[in-house]
mmCIF file of C-alpha atoms in Angstrom:
data_model
loop_
_atom_site.group_PDB
_atom_site.id
_atom_site.type_symbol
_atom_site.label_atom_id
_atom_site.label_comp_id
_atom_site.label_asym_id
_atom_site.label_seq_id
_atom_site.Cartn_x
_atom_site.Cartn_y
_atom_site.Cartn_z
ATOM 1 C CA MET A 1 0.000 0.000 0.000
ATOM 2 C CA LEU A 2 2.821 2.394 0.856
ATOM 3 C CA LEU A 3 4.556 1.524 -2.425
ATOM 4 C CA ARG A 4 1.351 2.256 -4.343
ATOM 5 C CA GLU A 5 1.080 5.603 -2.560
ATOM 6 C CA GLU A 6 4.679 6.504 -3.415
ATOM 7 C CA ILE A 7 4.250 5.540 -7.079
ATOM 8 C CA LYS A 8 1.074 7.611 -7.381
ATOM 9 C CA LYS A 9 2.723 10.623 -5.769
ATOM 10 C CA ILE A 10 5.709 10.445 -8.098
ATOM 11 C CA TYR A 11 3.390 10.049 -11.069
ATOM 12 C CA SER A 12 1.398 13.132 -10.024
ATOM 13 C CA GLU A 13 4.698 15.026 -9.650
ATOM 14 C CA LEU A 14 5.567 14.016 -13.198
ATOM 15 C CA GLN A 15 2.202 15.360 -14.361
ATOM 16 C CA TYR A 16 2.951 18.556 -12.454
ATOM 17 C CA GLY A 17 6.319 18.775 -14.221
ATOM 18 C CA LEU A 18 4.639 18.410 -17.605
ATOM 19 C CA GLU A 19 2.172 21.175 -16.744
ATOM 20 C CA MET A 20 5.017 23.427 -15.604
ATOM 21 C CA LEU A 21 6.723 22.820 -18.949
ATOM 22 C CA HIS A 22 3.524 23.743 -20.827
ATOM 23 C CA LEU A 23 3.183 26.829 -18.660
ATOM 24 C CA ALA A 24 6.796 27.840 -19.332
ATOM 25 C CA GLU A 25 6.195 27.517 -23.067
ATOM 26 C CA ASN A 26 3.062 29.632 -22.689
ATOM 27 C CA GLU A 27 5.050 32.163 -20.689
ATOM 28 C CA PHE A 28 7.574 32.415 -23.531
ATOM 29 C CA GLN A 29 4.807 32.989 -26.104
ATOM 30 C CA ILE A 30 3.299 35.752 -23.972
ATOM 31 C CA SER A 31 6.696 37.351 -23.379
ATOM 32 C CA GLN A 32 7.531 37.148 -27.074
ATOM 33 C CA GLN A 33 4.234 38.764 -28.026
ATOM 34 C CA LEU A 34 4.877 41.472 -25.438
ATOM 35 C CA PHE A 35 8.359 42.091 -26.828
ATOM 36 C CA GLU A 36 6.986 42.376 -30.375
ATOM 37 C CA ALA A 37 4.340 44.847 -29.224
ATOM 38 C CA VAL A 38 6.909 46.965 -27.375
ATOM 39 C CA GLU A 39 9.321 46.778 -30.309
ATOM 40 C CA LEU A 40 6.587 48.055 -32.650
ATOM 41 C CA LYS A 41 5.842 50.937 -30.305
ATOM 42 C CA TYR A 42 9.541 51.700 -29.907
ATOM 43 C CA THR A 43 9.925 51.874 -33.690
ATOM 44 C CA SER A 44 7.106 54.379 -33.859
ATOM 45 C CA GLY A 45 8.506 56.363 -30.942
ATOM 46 C CA GLU A 46 5.727 55.441 -28.523
ATOM 47 C CA ALA A 47 7.895 53.274 -26.232
ATOM 48 C CA THR A 48 11.216 53.949 -24.544
ATOM 49 C CA LYS A 49 14.492 52.080 -24.869
ATOM 50 C CA THR A 50 14.085 50.966 -21.220
ATOM 51 C CA GLU A 51 10.728 49.355 -21.944
ATOM 52 C CA LEU A 52 12.205 47.561 -24.953
ATOM 53 C CA LEU A 53 15.108 46.180 -22.894
ATOM 54 C CA LYS A 54 12.784 44.984 -20.124
ATOM 55 C CA ALA A 55 10.585 43.190 -22.627
ATOM 56 C CA ARG A 56 13.598 41.557 -24.269
ATOM 57 C CA ILE A 57 15.023 40.431 -20.899
ATOM 58 C CA GLN A 58 11.681 38.951 -19.939
ATOM 59 C CA ALA A 59 11.499 36.975 -23.188
ATOM 60 C CA ASP A 60 15.023 35.620 -22.636
ATOM 61 C CA GLU A 61 14.210 34.661 -19.055
ATOM 62 C CA ALA A 62 11.164 32.797 -20.346
ATOM 63 C CA LYS A 63 13.506 30.662 -22.457
ATOM 64 C CA ASN A 64 15.441 29.796 -19.295
ATOM 65 C CA SER A 65 12.176 28.823 -17.625
ATOM 66 C CA ILE A 66 11.546 26.318 -20.413
ATOM 67 C CA SER A 67 14.986 24.769 -19.920
ATOM 68 C CA GLU A 68 14.495 24.557 -16.166
ATOM 69 C CA ALA A 69 11.012 23.045 -16.481
ATOM 70 C CA THR A 70 12.292 20.495 -19.015
ATOM 71 C CA ASN A 71 15.069 19.433 -16.649
ATOM 72 C CA ASN A 72 12.683 19.054 -13.706
ATOM 73 C CA MET A 73 10.270 17.049 -15.836
ATOM 74 C CA HIS A 74 12.994 14.599 -16.859
ATOM 75 C CA ARG A 75 14.015 14.135 -13.220
ATOM 76 C CA SER A 76 10.446 13.161 -12.389
ATOM 77 C CA ARG A 77 10.375 10.766 -15.355
ATOM 78 C CA TYR A 78 13.432 8.893 -14.161
ATOM 79 C CA SER A 79 12.182 8.848 -10.567
ATOM 80 C CA LEU A 80 9.049 7.125 -11.839
ATOM 81 C CA PHE A 81 11.024 4.711 -14.008
ATOM 82 C CA ASN A 82 13.223 3.738 -11.074
ATOM 83 C CA ILE A 83 10.444 3.142 -8.561
ATOM 84 C CA ILE A 84 8.445 0.932 -10.942
ATOM 85 C CA GLY A 85 11.606 -0.975 -11.858
ATOM 86 C CA LEU A 86 11.546 -0.193 -15.582
ATOM 87 C CA GLU A 87 14.569 -1.629 -17.372
ATOM 88 C CA THR A 88 17.074 0.957 -18.583
ATOM 89 C CA SER A 89 16.667 -0.267 -22.158
ATOM 90 C CA GLN A 90 12.981 0.682 -21.964
ATOM 91 C CA GLN A 91 13.501 4.131 -20.423
ATOM 92 C CA LYS A 92 13.009 5.982 -23.697
ATOM 93 C CA TYR A 93 11.824 9.477 -24.558
ATOM 94 C CA SER A 94 9.079 7.879 -26.625
ATOM 95 C CA VAL A 95 7.319 6.717 -23.434
ATOM 96 C CA LYS A 96 4.122 8.765 -23.221
ATOM 97 C CA PHE A 97 2.102 9.743 -20.181
ATOM 98 C CA PRO A 98 -1.505 10.229 -21.306
ATOM 99 C CA ASP A 99 -2.923 11.656 -18.084
ATOM 100 C CA THR A 100 -2.628 15.350 -17.328
ATOM 101 C CA LEU A 101 -2.733 17.080 -13.991
ATOM 102 C CA ALA A 102 -6.397 18.005 -13.894
ATOM 103 C CA TYR A 103 -8.841 18.697 -11.123
ATOM 104 C CA GLU A 104 -11.182 15.836 -10.331
ATOM 105 C CA ALA A 105 -13.794 16.543 -7.688
ATOM 106 C CA VAL A 106 -13.835 13.726 -5.131
ATOM 107 C CA GLU A 107 -16.306 14.018 -2.286
ATOM 108 C CA ILE A 108 -15.074 12.410 0.926
ATOM 109 C CA THR A 109 -16.527 12.884 4.373
ATOM 110 C CA GLN A 110 -14.567 12.504 7.568
ATOM 111 C CA ASP A 111 -16.976 9.814 8.720
ATOM 112 C CA ASP A 112 -16.223 7.775 5.569
ATOM 113 C CA ILE A 113 -12.541 7.630 6.464
ATOM 114 C CA LEU A 114 -12.990 7.193 10.201
ATOM 115 C CA SER A 115 -15.337 4.257 9.641
ATOM 116 C CA SER A 116 -12.854 2.323 7.502
ATOM 117 C CA PHE A 117 -9.441 2.923 9.070
ATOM 118 C CA VAL A 118 -10.116 0.301 11.791
ATOM 119 C CA SER A 119 -9.513 -2.363 9.128
ATOM 120 C CA MET A 120 -5.987 -1.110 8.472
ATOM 121 C CA PRO A 121 -3.194 -3.750 8.805
ATOM 122 C CA GLY A 122 -1.608 -1.946 11.755
ATOM 123 C CA VAL A 123 -4.871 -1.982 13.687
ATOM 124 C CA LEU A 124 -5.693 -5.569 12.734
ATOM 125 C CA SER A 125 -2.257 -6.784 13.842
ATOM 126 C CA LYS A 126 -2.824 -5.300 17.303
ATOM 127 C CA MET A 127 -6.213 -7.012 17.434
ATOM 128 C CA LYS A 128 -4.508 -10.340 16.686
ATOM 129 C CA LEU A 129 -2.161 -9.725 19.623
ATOM 130 C CA ILE A 130 -5.184 -9.292 21.878
ATOM 131 C CA GLU A 131 -6.672 -12.567 20.634
ATOM 132 C CA SER A 132 -3.371 -14.331 21.259
ATOM 133 C CA ALA A 133 -3.126 -12.874 24.759
ATOM 134 C CA LYS A 134 -6.702 -13.967 25.528
ATOM 135 C CA ASN A 135 -5.904 -17.528 24.432
ATOM 136 C CA PHE A 136 -2.819 -17.540 26.637
ATOM 137 C CA LYS A 137 -4.891 -16.302 29.580
ATOM 138 C CA ASP A 138 -7.494 -19.000 28.997
ATOM 139 C CA TYR A 139 -4.716 -21.571 28.997
ATOM 140 C CA ALA A 140 -3.329 -20.175 32.251
ATOM 141 C CA ASP A 141 -6.776 -20.183 33.856
ATOM 142 C CA ASN A 142 -7.405 -23.784 32.815
ATOM 143 C CA SER A 143 -4.087 -24.886 34.250
ATOM 144 C CA PHE A 144 -5.620 -24.476 37.717
ATOM 145 C CA TYR A 145 -7.830 -27.527 37.157
ATOM 146 C CA PRO A 146 -6.866 -31.222 37.103
ATOM 147 C CA ASN A 147 -6.668 -32.942 33.728
ATOM 148 C CA PHE A 148 -8.811 -35.993 33.025
ATOM 149 C CA SER A 149 -8.271 -38.347 30.089
ATOM 150 C CA VAL A 150 -10.069 -41.460 28.832
ATOM 151 C CA SER A 151 -8.607 -43.875 26.269
ATOM 152 C CA LEU A 152 -10.585 -46.680 24.591
ATOM 153 C CA PHE A 153 -8.829 -49.459 22.668
ATOM 154 C CA GLY A 154 -9.677 -52.867 21.217
ATOM 155 C CA GLN A 155 -8.006 -56.232 21.895
ATOM 156 C CA ASP A 156 -7.921 -59.361 19.734
ATOM 157 C CA MET A 157 -7.237 -62.391 21.964
ATOM 158 C CA GLY A 158 -7.237 -64.870 19.036
ATOM 159 C CA SER A 159 -9.698 -67.633 18.165
ATOM 160 C CA GLY A 160 -12.206 -64.958 17.213
ATOM 161 C CA PHE A 161 -12.367 -63.588 20.723
ATOM 162 C CA LYS A 162 -12.339 -59.806 20.837
ATOM 163 C CA SER A 163 -12.670 -57.400 23.733
ATOM 164 C CA PHE A 164 -12.404 -53.708 24.480
ATOM 165 C CA GLY A 165 -10.368 -51.996 27.139
ATOM 166 C CA PHE A 166 -10.194 -48.496 28.475
ATOM 167 C CA GLU A 167 -7.786 -46.365 30.421
ATOM 168 C CA LEU A 168 -8.520 -43.493 32.770
ATOM 169 C CA GLY A 169 -5.991 -40.734 33.387
ATOM 170 C CA PHE A 170 -5.904 -38.107 36.084
ATOM 171 C CA SER A 171 -3.272 -35.444 36.681
ATOM 172 C CA VAL A 172 -2.956 -32.410 38.929
ATOM 173 C CA PRO A 173 -0.628 -29.436 38.495
ATOM 174 C CA LEU A 174 2.467 -29.604 40.693
ATOM 175 C CA TRP A 175 3.645 -26.655 42.770
ATOM 176 C CA PHE A 176 0.113 -25.318 42.498
ATOM 177 C CA SER A 177 0.359 -21.975 44.258
ATOM 178 C CA MET A 178 3.770 -21.108 42.785
ATOM 179 C CA ASN A 179 3.480 -21.980 39.084
ATOM 180 C CA GLN A 180 -0.202 -21.486 38.334
ATOM 181 C CA ASN A 181 -0.546 -18.076 39.975
ATOM 182 C CA GLY A 182 2.559 -16.870 38.142
ATOM 183 C CA LYS A 183 1.217 -18.039 34.784
ATOM 184 C CA LYS A 184 -2.104 -16.332 35.385
ATOM 185 C CA GLU A 185 -0.472 -13.037 36.379
ATOM 186 C CA GLU A 186 1.779 -13.181 33.338
ATOM 187 C CA ALA A 187 -1.165 -13.882 31.033
ATOM 188 C CA THR A 188 -3.227 -11.079 32.561
ATOM 189 C CA ALA A 189 -0.353 -8.607 32.192
ATOM 190 C CA SER A 190 0.142 -9.679 28.562
ATOM 191 C CA LEU A 191 -3.549 -9.146 27.808
ATOM 192 C CA VAL A 192 -3.570 -5.687 29.399
ATOM 193 C CA ALA A 193 -0.431 -4.720 27.446
ATOM 194 C CA SER A 194 -1.954 -5.943 24.167
ATOM 195 C CA GLU A 195 -5.165 -4.010 24.769
ATOM 196 C CA GLU A 196 -3.137 -0.878 25.518
ATOM 197 C CA LYS A 197 -1.126 -1.283 22.302
ATOM 198 C CA TYR A 198 -4.382 -1.643 20.374
ATOM 199 C CA ARG A 199 -5.773 1.500 21.970
ATOM 200 C CA GLU A 200 -2.556 3.410 21.183
ATOM 201 C CA GLU A 201 -2.657 2.216 17.566
ATOM 202 C CA LEU A 202 -6.267 3.375 17.219
ATOM 203 C CA LEU A 203 -5.412 6.809 18.624
ATOM 204 C CA LEU A 204 -2.378 7.121 16.355
ATOM 205 C CA MET A 205 -4.304 6.077 13.258
ATOM 206 C CA LYS A 206 -7.195 8.391 14.121
ATOM 207 C CA LYS A 207 -4.739 11.282 14.457
ATOM 208 C CA GLU A 208 -3.144 10.481 11.086
ATOM 209 C CA VAL A 209 -6.568 10.149 9.458
ATOM 210 C CA GLU A 210 -7.758 13.514 10.765
ATOM 211 C CA ILE A 211 -4.538 15.268 9.713
ATOM 212 C CA ALA A 212 -4.790 13.760 6.210
ATOM 213 C CA TRP A 213 -8.481 14.615 5.916
ATOM 214 C CA HIS A 214 -8.033 18.234 7.049
ATOM 215 C CA GLY A 215 -5.162 18.555 4.557
ATOM 216 C CA TYR A 216 -7.499 17.314 1.832
ATOM 217 C CA GLU A 217 -10.202 19.787 2.897
ATOM 218 C CA ALA A 218 -7.774 22.741 2.846
ATOM 219 C CA ALA A 219 -6.370 21.752 -0.560
ATOM 220 C CA LYS A 220 -9.877 21.351 -1.939
ATOM 221 C CA GLU A 221 -10.862 24.840 -0.742
ATOM 222 C CA ASN A 222 -7.735 26.380 -2.294
ATOM 223 C CA ILE A 223 -8.438 24.706 -5.627
ATOM 224 C CA GLY A 224 -12.063 25.846 -5.495
ATOM 225 C CA ARG A 225 -11.071 29.512 -5.215
ATOM 226 C CA PHE A 226 -8.913 29.265 -8.327
ATOM 227 C CA ILE A 227 -11.510 27.408 -10.360
ATOM 228 C CA LYS A 228 -14.340 29.724 -9.345
ATOM 229 C CA GLY A 229 -12.595 32.948 -10.262
ATOM 230 C CA ILE A 230 -8.867 33.480 -9.864
ATOM 231 C CA LEU A 231 -7.787 31.678 -13.038
ATOM 232 C CA SER A 232 -10.382 33.205 -15.344
ATOM 233 C CA ASP A 233 -10.009 36.666 -13.778
ATOM 234 C CA SER A 234 -6.225 36.727 -14.163
ATOM 235 C CA GLU A 235 -6.502 35.544 -17.782
ATOM 236 C CA GLU A 236 -9.100 38.214 -18.555
ATOM 237 C CA LEU A 237 -6.945 40.848 -16.866
ATOM 238 C CA LEU A 238 -3.988 39.931 -19.066
ATOM 239 C CA ARG A 239 -6.100 40.011 -22.223
ATOM 240 C CA LEU A 240 -7.634 43.421 -21.466
ATOM 241 C CA THR A 241 -4.320 44.902 -20.366
ATOM 242 C CA THR A 242 -2.547 43.689 -23.514
ATOM 243 C CA GLU A 243 -5.232 45.204 -25.728
ATOM 244 C CA GLY A 244 -5.141 48.436 -23.726
ATOM 245 C CA TYR A 245 -1.356 48.683 -24.102
ATOM 246 C CA LYS A 246 -1.567 48.234 -27.874
ATOM 247 C CA LEU A 247 -4.169 51.021 -28.004
ATOM 248 C CA GLY A 248 -2.083 53.278 -25.810
ATOM 249 C CA GLU A 249 -4.561 53.174 -22.936
ATOM 250 C CA ILE A 250 -2.354 51.145 -20.539
ATOM 251 C CA ASP A 251 1.267 51.835 -19.657
ATOM 252 C CA PHE A 252 4.064 49.294 -19.808
ATOM 253 C CA LEU A 253 4.349 48.727 -16.049
ATOM 254 C CA ASN A 254 0.679 47.798 -15.739
ATOM 255 C CA LEU A 255 1.103 45.381 -18.623
ATOM 256 C CA LEU A 256 4.053 43.705 -16.915
ATOM 257 C CA GLU A 257 2.128 43.460 -13.661
ATOM 258 C CA ALA A 258 -0.849 41.841 -15.408
ATOM 259 C CA GLN A 259 1.459 39.334 -17.029
ATOM 260 C CA ARG A 260 3.137 38.471 -13.704
ATOM 261 C CA THR A 261 -0.275 38.078 -12.056
ATOM 262 C CA TYR A 262 -1.457 35.671 -14.717
ATOM 263 C CA LEU A 263 1.682 33.529 -14.633
ATOM 264 C CA SER A 264 1.869 33.549 -10.846
ATOM 265 C CA SER A 265 -1.777 32.505 -10.539
ATOM 266 C CA SER A 266 -1.294 29.686 -13.022
ATOM 267 C CA LYS A 267 1.782 28.354 -11.193
ATOM 268 C CA ARG A 268 0.059 28.531 -7.839
ATOM 269 C CA TYR A 269 -2.973 26.752 -9.250
ATOM 270 C CA TYR A 270 -0.909 23.769 -10.358
ATOM 271 C CA GLY A 271 0.944 23.807 -7.047
ATOM 272 C CA TYR A 272 -2.354 23.613 -5.173
ATOM 273 C CA LEU A 273 -3.598 20.961 -7.584
ATOM 274 C CA LEU A 274 -0.531 18.814 -6.908
ATOM 275 C CA ASP A 275 -1.084 19.233 -3.172
ATOM 276 C CA TYR A 276 -4.744 18.264 -3.603
ATOM 277 C CA GLN A 277 -3.816 15.075 -5.415
ATOM 278 C CA HIS A 278 -1.205 14.183 -2.793
ATOM 279 C CA ARG A 279 -3.816 14.575 -0.050
ATOM 280 C CA LEU A 280 -6.205 12.278 -1.938
ATOM 281 C CA ILE A 281 -3.468 9.694 -2.381
ATOM 282 C CA GLU A 282 -2.679 9.826 1.351
ATOM 283 C CA LEU A 283 -6.345 9.281 2.210
ATOM 284 C CA GLU A 284 -6.322 6.072 0.167
ATOM 285 C CA ARG A 285 -4.102 4.602 2.884
ATOM 286 C CA PHE A 286 -7.041 4.746 5.295
ATOM 287 C CA SER A 287 -9.775 3.669 2.905
ATOM 288 C CA ASN A 288 -10.733 0.668 0.817
ATOM 289 C CA ARG A 289 -11.230 3.008 -2.162
ATOM 290 C CA GLU A 290 -8.770 4.371 -4.708
ATOM 291 C CA PHE A 291 -9.479 8.021 -5.505
ATOM 292 C CA LEU A 292 -6.876 8.609 -8.259
ATOM 293 C CA TYR A 293 -5.312 6.595 -11.100
ATOM 294 C CA ASN A 294 -7.559 3.619 -10.396
ATOM 295 C CA GLU A 295 -8.146 2.379 -13.934
#
């Protein structure tokens, strides 16, 4: 289960890397368009040399962003290849990853998770210890009583004469007060210790479940704010500001600020989306459901 969680997280990080590469390429296109607009204005005397240099620097920095995003994406690719044990001969650039980092609404209630985590292996193992301790205590309790045994066997005396015999056995525990009381105390102490370990495991798992669930809730709220307005608003702001600059209604600094806002919002969106997916993957540890990459 932990291996599955790690593989899914690395895969989502690869998807994040691919989205960052697409965003860097988009950033370069925007910066290039901005540079061309400023260059046109500079030629006509409507823009300053300083504005032209800033636009050119921004376009060159966007190229660096593409190189950096490409490098990070390849690191994630090889991390995925290594954890799934893909042979080096098969680790080719032609390997495609069809899924993209996209928001998928998954409704999970805290009660859903809290009702299923008691079947986790860690909890079940502690329950088995309790059962074992109870059996040991039953054995210790029974050792107080004498043992009776009856054996029945047949005899063939020859000449067709057959008979049956039986044997009775009776035993009592020796050193009664010394051995039996000690066994019972040991068994009782073992049972109490096992029950305490089970209780501690339940408390620990409940704490981990609640932390994971609250992390999922926070990530979901962050994503919701971007989907409901931030992304579309920042894109519209960039579009209107670019048009206004071309018409001479918006100055260069406002155009740069609109561009930074759009790119920053997009990067933060994918960062929150990656966090959201990681929280979902962590919740799978406490549930019998798979929320992501389950096909």
